[in-house]
PDB file of C-alpha atoms in Angstrom:
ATOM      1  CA  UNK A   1       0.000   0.000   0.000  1.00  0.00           C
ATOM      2  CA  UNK A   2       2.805   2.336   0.803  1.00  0.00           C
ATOM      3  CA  UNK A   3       4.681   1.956  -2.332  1.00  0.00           C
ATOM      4  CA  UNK A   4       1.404   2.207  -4.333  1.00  0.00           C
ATOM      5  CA  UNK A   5       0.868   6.008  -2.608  1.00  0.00           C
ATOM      6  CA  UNK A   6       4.806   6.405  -3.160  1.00  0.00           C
ATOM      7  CA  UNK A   7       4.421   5.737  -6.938  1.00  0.00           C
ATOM      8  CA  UNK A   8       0.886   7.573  -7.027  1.00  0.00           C
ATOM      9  CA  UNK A   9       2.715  10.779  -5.301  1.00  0.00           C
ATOM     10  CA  UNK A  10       5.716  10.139  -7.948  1.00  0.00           C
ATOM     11  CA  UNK A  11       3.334  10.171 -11.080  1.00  0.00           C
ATOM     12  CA  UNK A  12       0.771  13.189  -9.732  1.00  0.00           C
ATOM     13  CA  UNK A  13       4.561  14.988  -9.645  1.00  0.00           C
ATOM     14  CA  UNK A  14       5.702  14.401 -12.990  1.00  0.00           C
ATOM     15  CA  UNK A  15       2.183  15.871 -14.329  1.00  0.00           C
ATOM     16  CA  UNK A  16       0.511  12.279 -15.659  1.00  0.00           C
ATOM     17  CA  UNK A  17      -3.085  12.619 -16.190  1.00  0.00           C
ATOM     18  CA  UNK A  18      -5.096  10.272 -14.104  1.00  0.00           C
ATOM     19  CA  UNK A  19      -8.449   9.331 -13.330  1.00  0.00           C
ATOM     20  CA  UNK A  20      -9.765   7.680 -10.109  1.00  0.00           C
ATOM     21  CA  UNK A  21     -12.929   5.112 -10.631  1.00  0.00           C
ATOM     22  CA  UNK A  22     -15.133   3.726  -7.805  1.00  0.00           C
ATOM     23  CA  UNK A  23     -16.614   0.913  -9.784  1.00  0.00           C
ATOM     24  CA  UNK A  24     -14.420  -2.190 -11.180  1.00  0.00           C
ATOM     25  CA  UNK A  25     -17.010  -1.600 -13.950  1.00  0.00           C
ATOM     26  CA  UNK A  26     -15.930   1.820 -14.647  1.00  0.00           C
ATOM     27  CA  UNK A  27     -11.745   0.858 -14.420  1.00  0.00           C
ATOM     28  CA  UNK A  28     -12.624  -1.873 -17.077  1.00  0.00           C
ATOM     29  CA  UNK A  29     -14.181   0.875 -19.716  1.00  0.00           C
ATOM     30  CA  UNK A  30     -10.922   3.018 -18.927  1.00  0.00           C
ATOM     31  CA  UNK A  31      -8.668   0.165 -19.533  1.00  0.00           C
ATOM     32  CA  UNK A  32     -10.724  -1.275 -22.826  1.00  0.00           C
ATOM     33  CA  UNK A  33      -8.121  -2.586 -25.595  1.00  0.00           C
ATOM     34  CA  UNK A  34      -8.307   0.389 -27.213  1.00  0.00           C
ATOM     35  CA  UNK A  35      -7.039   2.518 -24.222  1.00  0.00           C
ATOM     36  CA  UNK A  36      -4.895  -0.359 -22.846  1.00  0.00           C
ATOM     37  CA  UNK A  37      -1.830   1.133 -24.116  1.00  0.00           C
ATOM     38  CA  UNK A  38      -2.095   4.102 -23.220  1.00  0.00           C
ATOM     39  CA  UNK A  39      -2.375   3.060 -19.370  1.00  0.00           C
ATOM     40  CA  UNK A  40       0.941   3.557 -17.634  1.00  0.00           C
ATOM     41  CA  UNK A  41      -0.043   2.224 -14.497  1.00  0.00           C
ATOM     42  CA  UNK A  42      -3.242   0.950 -12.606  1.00  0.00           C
ATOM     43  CA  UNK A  43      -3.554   1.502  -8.533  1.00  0.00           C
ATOM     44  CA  UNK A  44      -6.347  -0.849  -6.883  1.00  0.00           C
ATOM     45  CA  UNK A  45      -6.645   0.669  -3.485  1.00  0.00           C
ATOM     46  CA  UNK A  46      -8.674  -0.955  -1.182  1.00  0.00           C
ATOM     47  CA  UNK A  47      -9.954   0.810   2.064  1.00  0.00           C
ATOM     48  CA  UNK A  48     -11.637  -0.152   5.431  1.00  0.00           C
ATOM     49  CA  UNK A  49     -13.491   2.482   6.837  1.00  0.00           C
ATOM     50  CA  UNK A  50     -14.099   1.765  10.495  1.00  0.00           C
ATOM     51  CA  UNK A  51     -17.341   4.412  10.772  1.00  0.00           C
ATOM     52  CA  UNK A  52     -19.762   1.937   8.787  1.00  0.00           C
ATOM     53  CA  UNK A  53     -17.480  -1.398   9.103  1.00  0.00           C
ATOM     54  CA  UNK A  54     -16.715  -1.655   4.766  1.00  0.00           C
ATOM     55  CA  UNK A  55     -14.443  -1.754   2.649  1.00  0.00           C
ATOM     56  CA  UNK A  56     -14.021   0.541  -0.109  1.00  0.00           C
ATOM     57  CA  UNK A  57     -12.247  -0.549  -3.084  1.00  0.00           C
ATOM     58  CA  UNK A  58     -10.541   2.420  -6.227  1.00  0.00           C
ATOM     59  CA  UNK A  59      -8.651   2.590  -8.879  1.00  0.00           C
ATOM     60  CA  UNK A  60      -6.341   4.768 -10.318  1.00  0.00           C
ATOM     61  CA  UNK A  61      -5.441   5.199 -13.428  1.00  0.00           C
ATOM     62  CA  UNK A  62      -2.168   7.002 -14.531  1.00  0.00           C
ATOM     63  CA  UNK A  63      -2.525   7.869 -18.434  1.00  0.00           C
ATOM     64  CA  UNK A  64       0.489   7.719 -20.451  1.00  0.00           C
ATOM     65  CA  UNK A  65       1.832  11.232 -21.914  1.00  0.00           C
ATOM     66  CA  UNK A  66       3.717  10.065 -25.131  1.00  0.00           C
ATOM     67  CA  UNK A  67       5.294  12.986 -27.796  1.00  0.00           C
ATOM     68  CA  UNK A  68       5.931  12.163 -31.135  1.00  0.00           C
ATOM     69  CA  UNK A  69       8.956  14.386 -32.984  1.00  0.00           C
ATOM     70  CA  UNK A  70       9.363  14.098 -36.617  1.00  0.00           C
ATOM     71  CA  UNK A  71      11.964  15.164 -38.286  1.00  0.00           C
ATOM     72  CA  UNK A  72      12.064  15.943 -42.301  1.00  0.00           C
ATOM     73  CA  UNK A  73      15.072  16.580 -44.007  1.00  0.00           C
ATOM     74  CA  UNK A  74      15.257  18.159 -47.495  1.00  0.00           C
ATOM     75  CA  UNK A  75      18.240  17.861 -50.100  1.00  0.00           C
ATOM     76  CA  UNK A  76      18.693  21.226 -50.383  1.00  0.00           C
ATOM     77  CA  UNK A  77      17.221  24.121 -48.148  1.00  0.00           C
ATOM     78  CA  UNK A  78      13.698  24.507 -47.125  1.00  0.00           C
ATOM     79  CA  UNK A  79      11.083  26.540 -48.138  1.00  0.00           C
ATOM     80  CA  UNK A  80       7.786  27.755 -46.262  1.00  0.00           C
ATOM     81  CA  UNK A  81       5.477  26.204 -49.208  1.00  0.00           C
ATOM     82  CA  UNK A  82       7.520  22.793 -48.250  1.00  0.00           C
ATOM     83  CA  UNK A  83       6.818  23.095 -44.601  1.00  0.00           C
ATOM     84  CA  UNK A  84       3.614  23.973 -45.631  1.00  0.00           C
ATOM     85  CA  UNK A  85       3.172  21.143 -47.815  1.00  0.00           C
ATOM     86  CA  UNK A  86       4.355  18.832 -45.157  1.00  0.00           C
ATOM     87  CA  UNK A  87       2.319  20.223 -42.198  1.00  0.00           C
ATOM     88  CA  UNK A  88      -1.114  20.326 -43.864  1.00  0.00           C
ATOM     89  CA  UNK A  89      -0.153  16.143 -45.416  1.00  0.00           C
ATOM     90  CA  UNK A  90       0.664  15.218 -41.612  1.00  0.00           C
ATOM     91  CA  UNK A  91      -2.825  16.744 -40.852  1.00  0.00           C
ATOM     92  CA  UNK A  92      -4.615  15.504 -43.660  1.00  0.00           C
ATOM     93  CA  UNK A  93      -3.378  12.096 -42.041  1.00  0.00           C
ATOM     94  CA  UNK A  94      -4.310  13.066 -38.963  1.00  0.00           C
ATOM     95  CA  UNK A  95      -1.219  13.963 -37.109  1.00  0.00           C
ATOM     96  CA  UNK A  96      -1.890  17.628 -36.189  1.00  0.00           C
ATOM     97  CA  UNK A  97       1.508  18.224 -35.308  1.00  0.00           C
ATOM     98  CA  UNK A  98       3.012  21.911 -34.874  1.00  0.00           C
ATOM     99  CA  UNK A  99       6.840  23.264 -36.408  1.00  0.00           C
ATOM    100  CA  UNK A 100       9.200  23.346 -33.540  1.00  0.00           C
ATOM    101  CA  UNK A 101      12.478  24.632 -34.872  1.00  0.00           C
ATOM    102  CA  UNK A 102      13.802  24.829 -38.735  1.00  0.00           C
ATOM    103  CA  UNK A 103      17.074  24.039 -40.024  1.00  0.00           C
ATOM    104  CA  UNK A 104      18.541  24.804 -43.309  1.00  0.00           C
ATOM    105  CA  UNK A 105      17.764  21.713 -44.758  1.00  0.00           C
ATOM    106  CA  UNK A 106      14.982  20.370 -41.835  1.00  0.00           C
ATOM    107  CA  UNK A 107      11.950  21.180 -40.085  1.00  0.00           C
ATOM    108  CA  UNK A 108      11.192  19.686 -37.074  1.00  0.00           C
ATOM    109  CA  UNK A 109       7.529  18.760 -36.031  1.00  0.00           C
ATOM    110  CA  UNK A 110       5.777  18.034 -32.425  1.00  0.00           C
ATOM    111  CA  UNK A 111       2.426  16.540 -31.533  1.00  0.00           C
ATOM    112  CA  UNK A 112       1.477  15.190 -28.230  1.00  0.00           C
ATOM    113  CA  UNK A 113       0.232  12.057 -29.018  1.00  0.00           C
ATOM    114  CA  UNK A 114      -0.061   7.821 -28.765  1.00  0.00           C
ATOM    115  CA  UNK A 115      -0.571   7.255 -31.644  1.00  0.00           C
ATOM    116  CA  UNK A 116       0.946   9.796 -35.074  1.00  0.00           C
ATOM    117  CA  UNK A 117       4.237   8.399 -34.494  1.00  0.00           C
ATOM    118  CA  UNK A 118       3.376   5.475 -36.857  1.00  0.00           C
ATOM    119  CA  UNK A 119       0.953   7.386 -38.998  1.00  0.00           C
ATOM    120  CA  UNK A 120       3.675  10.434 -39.174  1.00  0.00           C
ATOM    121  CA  UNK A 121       6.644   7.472 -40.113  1.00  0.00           C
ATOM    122  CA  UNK A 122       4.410   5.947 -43.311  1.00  0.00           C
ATOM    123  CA  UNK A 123       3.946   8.956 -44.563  1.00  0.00           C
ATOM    124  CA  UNK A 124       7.627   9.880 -44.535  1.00  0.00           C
ATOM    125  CA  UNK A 125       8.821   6.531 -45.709  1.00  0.00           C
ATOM    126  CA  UNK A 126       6.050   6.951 -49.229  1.00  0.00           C
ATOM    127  CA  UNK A 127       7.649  10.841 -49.200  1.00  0.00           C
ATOM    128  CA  UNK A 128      11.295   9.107 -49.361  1.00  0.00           C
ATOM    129  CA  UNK A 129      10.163   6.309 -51.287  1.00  0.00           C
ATOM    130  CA  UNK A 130       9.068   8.858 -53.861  1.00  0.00           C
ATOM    131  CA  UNK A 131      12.296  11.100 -53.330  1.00  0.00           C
ATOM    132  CA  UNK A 132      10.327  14.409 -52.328  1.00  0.00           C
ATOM    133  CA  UNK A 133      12.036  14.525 -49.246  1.00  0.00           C
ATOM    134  CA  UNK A 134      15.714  13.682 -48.507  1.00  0.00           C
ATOM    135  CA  UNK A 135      15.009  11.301 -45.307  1.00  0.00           C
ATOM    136  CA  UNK A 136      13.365  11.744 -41.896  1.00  0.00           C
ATOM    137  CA  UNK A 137      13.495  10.926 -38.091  1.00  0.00           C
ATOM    138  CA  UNK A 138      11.040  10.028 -35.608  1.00  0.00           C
ATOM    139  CA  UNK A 139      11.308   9.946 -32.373  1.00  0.00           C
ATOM    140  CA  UNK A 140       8.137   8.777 -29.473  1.00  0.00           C
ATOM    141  CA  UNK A 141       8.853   8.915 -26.303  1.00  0.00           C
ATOM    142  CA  UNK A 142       6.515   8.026 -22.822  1.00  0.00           C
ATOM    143  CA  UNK A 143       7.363   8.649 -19.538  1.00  0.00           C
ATOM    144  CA  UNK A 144      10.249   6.535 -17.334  1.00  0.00           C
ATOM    145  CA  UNK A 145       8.717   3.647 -15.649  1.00  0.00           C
TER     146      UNK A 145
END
């Protein structure tokens, strides 16, 4: 119990987005396979409160917070209409992702989710496939565990 709070305290620290549920039921819908990867860690508590003689069972939930940065290098140096071109492709893929810094010959991309990673890495590899862009890097990263 005391190294579940110690953990609990550690992840409220580093900013993770959590969620406590009352109902078993409830932790289940949070932890669904479509959400199960994004669950860093899970916290069954289980309390006895002496005024009515129960016990109380929680959970809590501790939500992963993944960034994706993405990388695109050209041959030669950039232009806005290629940033532009790239930016609005990532977001017609769904990977709303926002220009972070800008090279001579890169442009560098962030977005603050679980999943674009992959999406954002396809996309690059038809791009260099197709030799509009010179190659790329992507990088997704969660928190220590």
């Amino acid at each position: 119990m005391h190294q579940a709070r110690a953990i609990a305290r550690l992840a409220l620290r580093r900013s993770i987005p959590s969620i406590r549920i009352d109902e078993s039921r409830e932790a289940e819908k949070y932890i669904s396979p479509h959400l199960r990867s994004q669950v860093w860690l899970l916290i069954v508590n289980e309390e006895f409160s002496p005024l009515n003689e129960t016990r109380h069972k929680h959970h809590i939930i501790f939500f992963q917070r993944f960034s994706m940065q993405l990388t695109v290098t050209f041959a030669s140096s950039i232009t806005d209409e290629q940033v532009t071109w790239v930016k609005e492709s990532l977001a017609e893929a769904g990977v709303p992702a926002e220009e972070k810094s800008r090279t001579e010959t890169s442009v560098t991309f962030t977005d603050p989710s679980t999943v674009t990673y992959q999406i954002a890495g396809d996309l690059c590899r038809k791009w260099l496939d197709e030799n509009l862009i010179y190659g790329f890097t992507v990088i997704s990263d969660s928190p220590a565990s």
